[in-house]
Coordinates of C-alpha atoms in Angstrom, one line a residue:
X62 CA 106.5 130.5 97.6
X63 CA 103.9 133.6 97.5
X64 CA 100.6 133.6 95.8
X65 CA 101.5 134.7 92.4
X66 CA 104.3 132.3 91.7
X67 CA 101.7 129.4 93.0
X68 CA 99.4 130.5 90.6
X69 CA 102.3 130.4 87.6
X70 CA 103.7 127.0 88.9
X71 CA 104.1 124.6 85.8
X72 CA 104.2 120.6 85.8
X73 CA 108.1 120.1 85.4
X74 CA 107.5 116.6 84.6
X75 CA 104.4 117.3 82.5
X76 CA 105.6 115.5 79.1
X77 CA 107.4 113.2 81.0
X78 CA 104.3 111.7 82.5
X79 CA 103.9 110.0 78.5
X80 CA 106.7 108.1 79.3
X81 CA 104.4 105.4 80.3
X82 CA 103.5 104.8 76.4
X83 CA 106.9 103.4 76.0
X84 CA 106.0 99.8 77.9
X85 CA 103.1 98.5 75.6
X86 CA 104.9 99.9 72.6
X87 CA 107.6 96.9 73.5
X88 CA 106.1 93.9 72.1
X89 CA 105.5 96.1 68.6
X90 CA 108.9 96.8 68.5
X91 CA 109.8 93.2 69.3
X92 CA 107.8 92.3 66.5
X93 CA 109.0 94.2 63.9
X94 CA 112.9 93.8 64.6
X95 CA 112.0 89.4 65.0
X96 CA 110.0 90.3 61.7
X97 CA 113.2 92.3 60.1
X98 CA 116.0 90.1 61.3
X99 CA 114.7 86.8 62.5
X100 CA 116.1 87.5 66.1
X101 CA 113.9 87.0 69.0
X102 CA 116.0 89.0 71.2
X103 CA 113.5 92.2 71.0
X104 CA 110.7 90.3 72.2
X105 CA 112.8 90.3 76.1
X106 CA 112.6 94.1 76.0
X107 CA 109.6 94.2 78.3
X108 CA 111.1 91.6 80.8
X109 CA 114.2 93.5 80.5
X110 CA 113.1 97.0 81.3
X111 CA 111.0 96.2 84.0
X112 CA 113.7 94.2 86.1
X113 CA 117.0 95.6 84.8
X114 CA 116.8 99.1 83.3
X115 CA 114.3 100.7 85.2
X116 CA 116.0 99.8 88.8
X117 CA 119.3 100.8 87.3
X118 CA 117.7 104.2 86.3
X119 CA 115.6 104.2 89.8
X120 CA 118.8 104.4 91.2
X121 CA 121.1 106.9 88.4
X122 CA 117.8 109.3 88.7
X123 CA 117.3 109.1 91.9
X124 CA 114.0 110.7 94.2
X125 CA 112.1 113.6 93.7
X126 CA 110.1 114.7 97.2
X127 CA 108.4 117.8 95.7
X128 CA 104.7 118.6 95.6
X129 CA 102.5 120.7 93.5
X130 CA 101.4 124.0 95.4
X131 CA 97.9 122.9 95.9
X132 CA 97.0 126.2 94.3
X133 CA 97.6 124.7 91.1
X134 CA 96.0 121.4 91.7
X135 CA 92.2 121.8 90.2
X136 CA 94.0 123.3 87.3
X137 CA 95.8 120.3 87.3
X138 CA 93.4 117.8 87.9
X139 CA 90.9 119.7 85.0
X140 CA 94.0 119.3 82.6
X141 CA 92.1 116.7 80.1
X142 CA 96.2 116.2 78.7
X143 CA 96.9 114.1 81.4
X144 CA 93.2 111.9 81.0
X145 CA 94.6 111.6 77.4
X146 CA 97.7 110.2 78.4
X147 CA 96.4 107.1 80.3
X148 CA 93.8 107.1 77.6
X149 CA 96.1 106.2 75.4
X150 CA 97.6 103.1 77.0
X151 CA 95.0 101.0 76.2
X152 CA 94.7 100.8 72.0
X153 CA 98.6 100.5 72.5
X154 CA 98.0 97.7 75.2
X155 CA 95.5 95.9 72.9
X156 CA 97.8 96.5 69.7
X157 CA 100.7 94.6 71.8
X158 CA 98.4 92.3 72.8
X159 CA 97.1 90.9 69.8
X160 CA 100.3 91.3 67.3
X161 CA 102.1 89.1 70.2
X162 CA 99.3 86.6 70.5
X163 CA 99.3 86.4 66.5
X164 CA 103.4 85.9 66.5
X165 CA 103.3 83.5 69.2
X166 CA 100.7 81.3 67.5
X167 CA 102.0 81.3 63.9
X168 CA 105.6 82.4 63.5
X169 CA 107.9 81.8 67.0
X170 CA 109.2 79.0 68.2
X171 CA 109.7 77.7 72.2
X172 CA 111.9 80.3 73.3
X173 CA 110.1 83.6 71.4
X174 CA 107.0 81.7 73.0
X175 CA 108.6 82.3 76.1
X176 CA 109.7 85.5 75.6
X177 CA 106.6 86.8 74.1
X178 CA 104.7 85.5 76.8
X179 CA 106.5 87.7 79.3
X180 CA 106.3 90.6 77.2
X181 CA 102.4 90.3 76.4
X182 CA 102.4 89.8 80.5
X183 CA 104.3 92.5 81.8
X184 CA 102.4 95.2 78.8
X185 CA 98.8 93.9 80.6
X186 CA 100.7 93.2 84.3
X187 CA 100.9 97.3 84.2
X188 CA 98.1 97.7 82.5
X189 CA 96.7 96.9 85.8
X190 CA 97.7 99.9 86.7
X191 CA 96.0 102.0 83.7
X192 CA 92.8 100.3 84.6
X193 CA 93.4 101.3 88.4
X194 CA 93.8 104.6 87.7
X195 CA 90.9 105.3 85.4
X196 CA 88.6 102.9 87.8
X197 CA 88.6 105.9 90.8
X198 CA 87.2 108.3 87.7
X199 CA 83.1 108.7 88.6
X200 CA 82.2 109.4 84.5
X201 CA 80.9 106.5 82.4
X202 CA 84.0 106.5 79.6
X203 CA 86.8 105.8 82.5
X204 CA 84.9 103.4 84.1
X205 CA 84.3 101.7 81.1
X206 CA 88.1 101.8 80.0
X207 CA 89.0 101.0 83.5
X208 CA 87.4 97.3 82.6
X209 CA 88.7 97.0 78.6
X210 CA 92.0 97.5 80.7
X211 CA 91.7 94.5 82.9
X212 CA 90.2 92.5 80.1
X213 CA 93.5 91.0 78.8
X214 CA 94.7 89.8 82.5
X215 CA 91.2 88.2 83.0
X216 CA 91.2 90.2 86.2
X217 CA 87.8 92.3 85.8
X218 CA 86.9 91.9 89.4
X219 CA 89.7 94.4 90.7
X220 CA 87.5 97.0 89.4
X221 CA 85.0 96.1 92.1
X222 CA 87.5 94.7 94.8
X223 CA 89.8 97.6 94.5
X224 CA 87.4 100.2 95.0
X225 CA 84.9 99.0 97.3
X226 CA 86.8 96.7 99.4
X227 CA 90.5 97.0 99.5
X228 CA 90.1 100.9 100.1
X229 CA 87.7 100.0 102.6
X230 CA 90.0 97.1 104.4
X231 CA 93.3 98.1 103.4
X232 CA 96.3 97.9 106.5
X233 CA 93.7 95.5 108.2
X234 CA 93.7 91.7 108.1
X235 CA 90.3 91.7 107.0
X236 CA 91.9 92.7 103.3
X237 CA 93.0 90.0 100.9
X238 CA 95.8 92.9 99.1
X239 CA 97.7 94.0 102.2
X240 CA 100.5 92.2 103.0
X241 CA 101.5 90.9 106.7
X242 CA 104.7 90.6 108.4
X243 CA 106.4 87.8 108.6
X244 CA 104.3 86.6 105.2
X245 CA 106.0 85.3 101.9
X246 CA 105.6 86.9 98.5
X247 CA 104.6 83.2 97.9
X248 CA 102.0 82.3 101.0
X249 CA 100.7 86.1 99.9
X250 CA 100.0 85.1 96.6
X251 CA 97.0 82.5 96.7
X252 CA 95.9 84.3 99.6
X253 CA 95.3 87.4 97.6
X254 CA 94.1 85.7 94.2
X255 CA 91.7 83.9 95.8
X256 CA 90.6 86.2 98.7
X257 CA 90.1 89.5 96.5
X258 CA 88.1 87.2 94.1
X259 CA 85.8 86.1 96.9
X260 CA 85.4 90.2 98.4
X261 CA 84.5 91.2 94.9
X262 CA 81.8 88.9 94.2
X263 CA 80.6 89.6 97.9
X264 CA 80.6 93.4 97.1
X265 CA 78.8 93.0 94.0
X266 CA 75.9 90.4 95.0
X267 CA 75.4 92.8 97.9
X268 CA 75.1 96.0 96.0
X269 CA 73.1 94.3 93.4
X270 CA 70.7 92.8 96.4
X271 CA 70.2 96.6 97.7
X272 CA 68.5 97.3 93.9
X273 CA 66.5 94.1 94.2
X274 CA 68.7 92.5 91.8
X275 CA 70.5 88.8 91.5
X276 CA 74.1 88.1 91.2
X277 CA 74.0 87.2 87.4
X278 CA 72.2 90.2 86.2
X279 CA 74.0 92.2 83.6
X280 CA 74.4 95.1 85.6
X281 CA 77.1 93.2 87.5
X282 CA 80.0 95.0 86.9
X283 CA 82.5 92.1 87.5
X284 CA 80.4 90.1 85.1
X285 CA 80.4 92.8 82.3
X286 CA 83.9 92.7 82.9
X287 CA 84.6 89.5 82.6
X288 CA 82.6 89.0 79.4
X289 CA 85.0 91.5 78.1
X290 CA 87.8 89.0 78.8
X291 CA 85.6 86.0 77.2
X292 CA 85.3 88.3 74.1
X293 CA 88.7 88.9 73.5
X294 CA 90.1 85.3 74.6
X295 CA 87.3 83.7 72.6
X296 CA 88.2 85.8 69.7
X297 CA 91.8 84.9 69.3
X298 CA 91.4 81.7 70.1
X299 CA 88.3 81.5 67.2
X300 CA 91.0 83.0 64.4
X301 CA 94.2 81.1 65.9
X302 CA 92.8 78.1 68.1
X303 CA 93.4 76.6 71.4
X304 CA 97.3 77.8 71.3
X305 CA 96.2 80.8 71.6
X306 CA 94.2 80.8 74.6
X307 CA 96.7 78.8 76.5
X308 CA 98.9 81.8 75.3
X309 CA 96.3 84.1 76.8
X310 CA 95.5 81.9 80.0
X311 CA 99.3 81.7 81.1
X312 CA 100.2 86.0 80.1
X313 CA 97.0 86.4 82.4
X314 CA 98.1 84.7 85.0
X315 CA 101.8 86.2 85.1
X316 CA 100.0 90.3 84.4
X317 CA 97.6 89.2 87.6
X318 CA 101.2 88.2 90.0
X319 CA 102.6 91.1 88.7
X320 CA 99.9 93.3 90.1
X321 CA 99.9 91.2 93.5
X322 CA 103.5 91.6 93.6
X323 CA 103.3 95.8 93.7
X324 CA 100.3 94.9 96.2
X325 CA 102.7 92.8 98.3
X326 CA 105.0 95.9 98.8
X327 CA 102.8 98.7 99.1
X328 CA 101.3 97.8 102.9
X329 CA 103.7 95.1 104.0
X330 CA 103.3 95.0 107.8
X331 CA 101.3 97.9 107.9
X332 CA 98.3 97.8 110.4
X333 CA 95.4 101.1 110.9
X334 CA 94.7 100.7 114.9
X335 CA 91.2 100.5 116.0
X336 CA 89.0 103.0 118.1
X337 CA 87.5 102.8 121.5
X338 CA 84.2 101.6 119.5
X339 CA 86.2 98.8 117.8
X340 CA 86.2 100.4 114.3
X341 CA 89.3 101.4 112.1
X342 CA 91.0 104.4 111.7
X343 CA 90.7 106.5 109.2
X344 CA 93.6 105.6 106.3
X345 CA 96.0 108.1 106.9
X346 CA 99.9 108.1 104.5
X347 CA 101.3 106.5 107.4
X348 CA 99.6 103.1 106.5
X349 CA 100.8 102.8 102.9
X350 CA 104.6 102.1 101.6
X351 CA 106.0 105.5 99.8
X352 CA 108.5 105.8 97.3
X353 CA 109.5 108.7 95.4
X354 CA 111.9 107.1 92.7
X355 CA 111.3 109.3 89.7
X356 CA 111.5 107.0 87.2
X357 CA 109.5 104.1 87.8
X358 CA 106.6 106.5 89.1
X359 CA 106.9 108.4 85.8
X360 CA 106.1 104.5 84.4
X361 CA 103.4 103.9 86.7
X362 CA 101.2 107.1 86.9
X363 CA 103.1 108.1 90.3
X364 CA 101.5 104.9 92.0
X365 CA 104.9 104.7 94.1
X366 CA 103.1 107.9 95.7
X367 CA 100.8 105.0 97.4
X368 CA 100.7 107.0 101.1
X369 CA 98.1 110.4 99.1
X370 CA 96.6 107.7 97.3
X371 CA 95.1 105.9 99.7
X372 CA 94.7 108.9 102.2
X373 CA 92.9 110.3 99.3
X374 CA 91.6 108.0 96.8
X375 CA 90.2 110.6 94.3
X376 CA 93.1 112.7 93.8
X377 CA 95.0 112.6 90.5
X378 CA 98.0 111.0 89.9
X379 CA 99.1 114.1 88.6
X380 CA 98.7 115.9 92.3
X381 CA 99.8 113.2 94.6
X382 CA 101.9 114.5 97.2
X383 CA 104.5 113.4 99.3
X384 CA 104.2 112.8 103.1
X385 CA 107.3 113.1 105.7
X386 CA 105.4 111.0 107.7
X387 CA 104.4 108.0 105.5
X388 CA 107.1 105.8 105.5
X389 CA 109.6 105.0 102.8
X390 CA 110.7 102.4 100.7
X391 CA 114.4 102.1 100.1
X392 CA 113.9 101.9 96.4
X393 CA 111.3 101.7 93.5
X394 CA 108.4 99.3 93.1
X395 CA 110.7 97.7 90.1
X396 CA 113.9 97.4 92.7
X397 CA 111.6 96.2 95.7
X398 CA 109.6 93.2 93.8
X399 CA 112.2 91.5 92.7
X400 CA 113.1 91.7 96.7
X401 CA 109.7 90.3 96.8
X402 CA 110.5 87.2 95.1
X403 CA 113.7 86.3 97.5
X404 CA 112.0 86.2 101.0
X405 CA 114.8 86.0 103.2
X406 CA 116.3 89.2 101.6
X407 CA 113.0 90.7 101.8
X408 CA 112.6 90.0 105.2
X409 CA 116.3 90.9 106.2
X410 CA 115.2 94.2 104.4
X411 CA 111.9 95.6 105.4
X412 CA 111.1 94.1 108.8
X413 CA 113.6 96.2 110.6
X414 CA 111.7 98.8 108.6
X415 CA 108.3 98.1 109.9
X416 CA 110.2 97.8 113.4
X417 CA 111.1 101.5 113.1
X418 CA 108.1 103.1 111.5
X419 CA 105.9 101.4 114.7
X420 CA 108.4 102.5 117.2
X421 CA 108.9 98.8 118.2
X422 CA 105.5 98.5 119.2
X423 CA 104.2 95.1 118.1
X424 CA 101.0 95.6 118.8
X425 CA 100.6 98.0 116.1
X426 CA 101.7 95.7 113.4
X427 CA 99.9 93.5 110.9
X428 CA 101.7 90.7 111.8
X429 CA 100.0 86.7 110.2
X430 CA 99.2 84.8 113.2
X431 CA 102.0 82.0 112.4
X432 CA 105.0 84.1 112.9
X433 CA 103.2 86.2 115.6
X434 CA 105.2 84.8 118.5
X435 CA 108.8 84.7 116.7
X436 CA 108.2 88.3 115.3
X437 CA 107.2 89.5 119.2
X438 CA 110.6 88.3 120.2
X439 CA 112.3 89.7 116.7
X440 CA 110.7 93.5 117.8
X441 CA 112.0 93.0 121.2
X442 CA 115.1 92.4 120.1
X443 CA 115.2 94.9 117.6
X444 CA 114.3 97.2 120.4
X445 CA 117.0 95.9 123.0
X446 CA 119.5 96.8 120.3
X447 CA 118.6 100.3 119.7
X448 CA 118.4 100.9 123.0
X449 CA 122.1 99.3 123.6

């Protein structure tokens, strides 16, 4: 491609990036066709979407491996369109958010509960996601959306944790969010909660300490985040009591494990070797899960472009490339969490994978210490076979 037709180059997928919109438009439109004809069958659109549609249309659509010329990225990161765009998620988010919680407590019975509750989980779950992206922004107004985002998932402290310490720690087994070999979806879980918890609070009373400052001072930025949560849970519960902050708690907890899950995939197995001086490599595309499935990264802010991300943390989703050398999910994020779920499939599935982007070298794996011994025997094999 010469210089001039660089300098022309136009976002193909430039309108398609608001696609995103759609998912915390779903509970609205749930509402209003329960409100209109008494069904509750529009309040299982979220659920339905995330595990159904999109891996069907993962699949139909199929991958898309090209980059932006890098002669067009500052034009592209300056574009204040695509700031809009994630922007936007949020009222929408909130908007879901609330009508569900209102619907839930005063109008649906046991199964619209249930289904509303997935919905309202899955809108904040990838909401996640909204507040991930505008979190790596350095000006005051992202940052500060970046937490209303997390807000409704109660999970304020992967503001902190996510910046400062998984992007710091991440394909090491010093980091709560990357996955091991040989690990459950399920044994990840608790690990994670519980672990990225612990780094973020450790990250903050740190930082604080440096300014002469306690843990409980309101500059704490997991604390001001967490009082956004109180705000908003206290709120609903005020107007439509404790039902609906059980309604809250639960969608909270489901968002959070949907977040974990996507963290589960994106470094399974995936270990950054050490220097002579015992520190870490520097994280390179090789040490993050890639997929290039059009349509769920079209949902997600290209997040499936996890390899640039984490090679390059401040680089737009808009202009995240594609590696040949970072290695390569078999399908979307959507397809591979419900993998996730089903351990044996996942396993049958991605640790021949991991075999083959290490070269059957165990020793650069991040394997967890109980299964070290059966997986040294499982690469051996793997490598006895391939050698056959």
């Amino acid at each position: 491609m010469n210089s001039s037709n660089k300098a022309q180059w136009k976002d193909p997928k430039r309108y398609l990036w608001s696609l995103g919109l759609l998912v915390p438009l779903l509970p609205i439109f749930g509402a209003a066709i329960y409100q209109y004809t008494g069904l509750i069958w529009g309040w299982w659109l979220a659920p339905a979407i995330v595990y159904l549609i999109i891996p069907v249309l993962d699949y139909l659509v199929g991958t898309d491996r090209s980059n932006p010329p890098e002669s067009a990225v500052p034009g592209l990161e300056a574009d204040s369109y695509y700031r809009y765009i994630v922007f936007a998620y949020i009222p929408l988010q909130y908007a879901g958010t609330l009508i569900t919680v209102w619907f839930a407590c005063t109008q649906l019975g046991t199964w619209g509960i249930i289904a509303g509750l997935f919905s309202c989980a899955y809108v904040n779950g990838i909401g996640i996601n909204t507040g991930h992206e505008l979190g790596h922004k350095r000006d005051a107004l992202s940052q500060f959306l970046a937490k209303l985002a997390l807000a409704p998932v109660a999970y304020g402290h992967f503001y902190v944790e996510h910046n400062f310490g998984h992007h710091r720690n991440v394909a090491t087994p010093e980091d709560p969010a990357s996955s091991k070999m040989g690990e459950s979806f399920w044994r990840f879980l608790p690990r994670t909660m519980i672990g990225s918890l612990r780094s973020a609070c450790a990250i903050e009373r740190e930082r604080l300490g440096r300014k002469g400052l306690g843990f409980w001072h309101w500059r704490n930025d997991v604390l001001q985040a967490w009082a956004m949560t109180i705000v908003l849970f206290g709120g609903c519960t005020l107007v439509l009591g404790w039902p609906a902050l059980a309604f809250l708690v639960a969608q909270a907890f489901l968002g959070a494990s949907l977040l974990e899950v996507i963290n589960y995939v994106e470094h399974y197995g995936l270990l950054r070797q050490r220097d002579e001086n015992g520190r870490y490599e520097r994280c390179l595309p090789k040490h993050s899960w890639n997929s290039n499935h059009i349509v769920t990264n079209l949902v997600l802010y290209q997040l499936q472009r996890h390899s640039d991300h984490h090679a390059h943390p401040n680089r737009a989703f808009q202009a995240l490339r594609h590696f040949s050398d970072s290695p390569q999910l078999p399908s979307g994020y959507a397809s591979m969490m419900m993998l996730a779920y089903f351990p044996p499939l996942w396993f049958k599935v991605m640790n021949p994978r991991v075999v083959a982007h290490h070269r059957g070298d165990f020793s650069k794996a991040n394997v967890h210490p109980s299964k070290a011994e059966k997986l040294k025997m499982y690469f051996s094999t793997m490598n006895k076979s391939v050698n056959a």
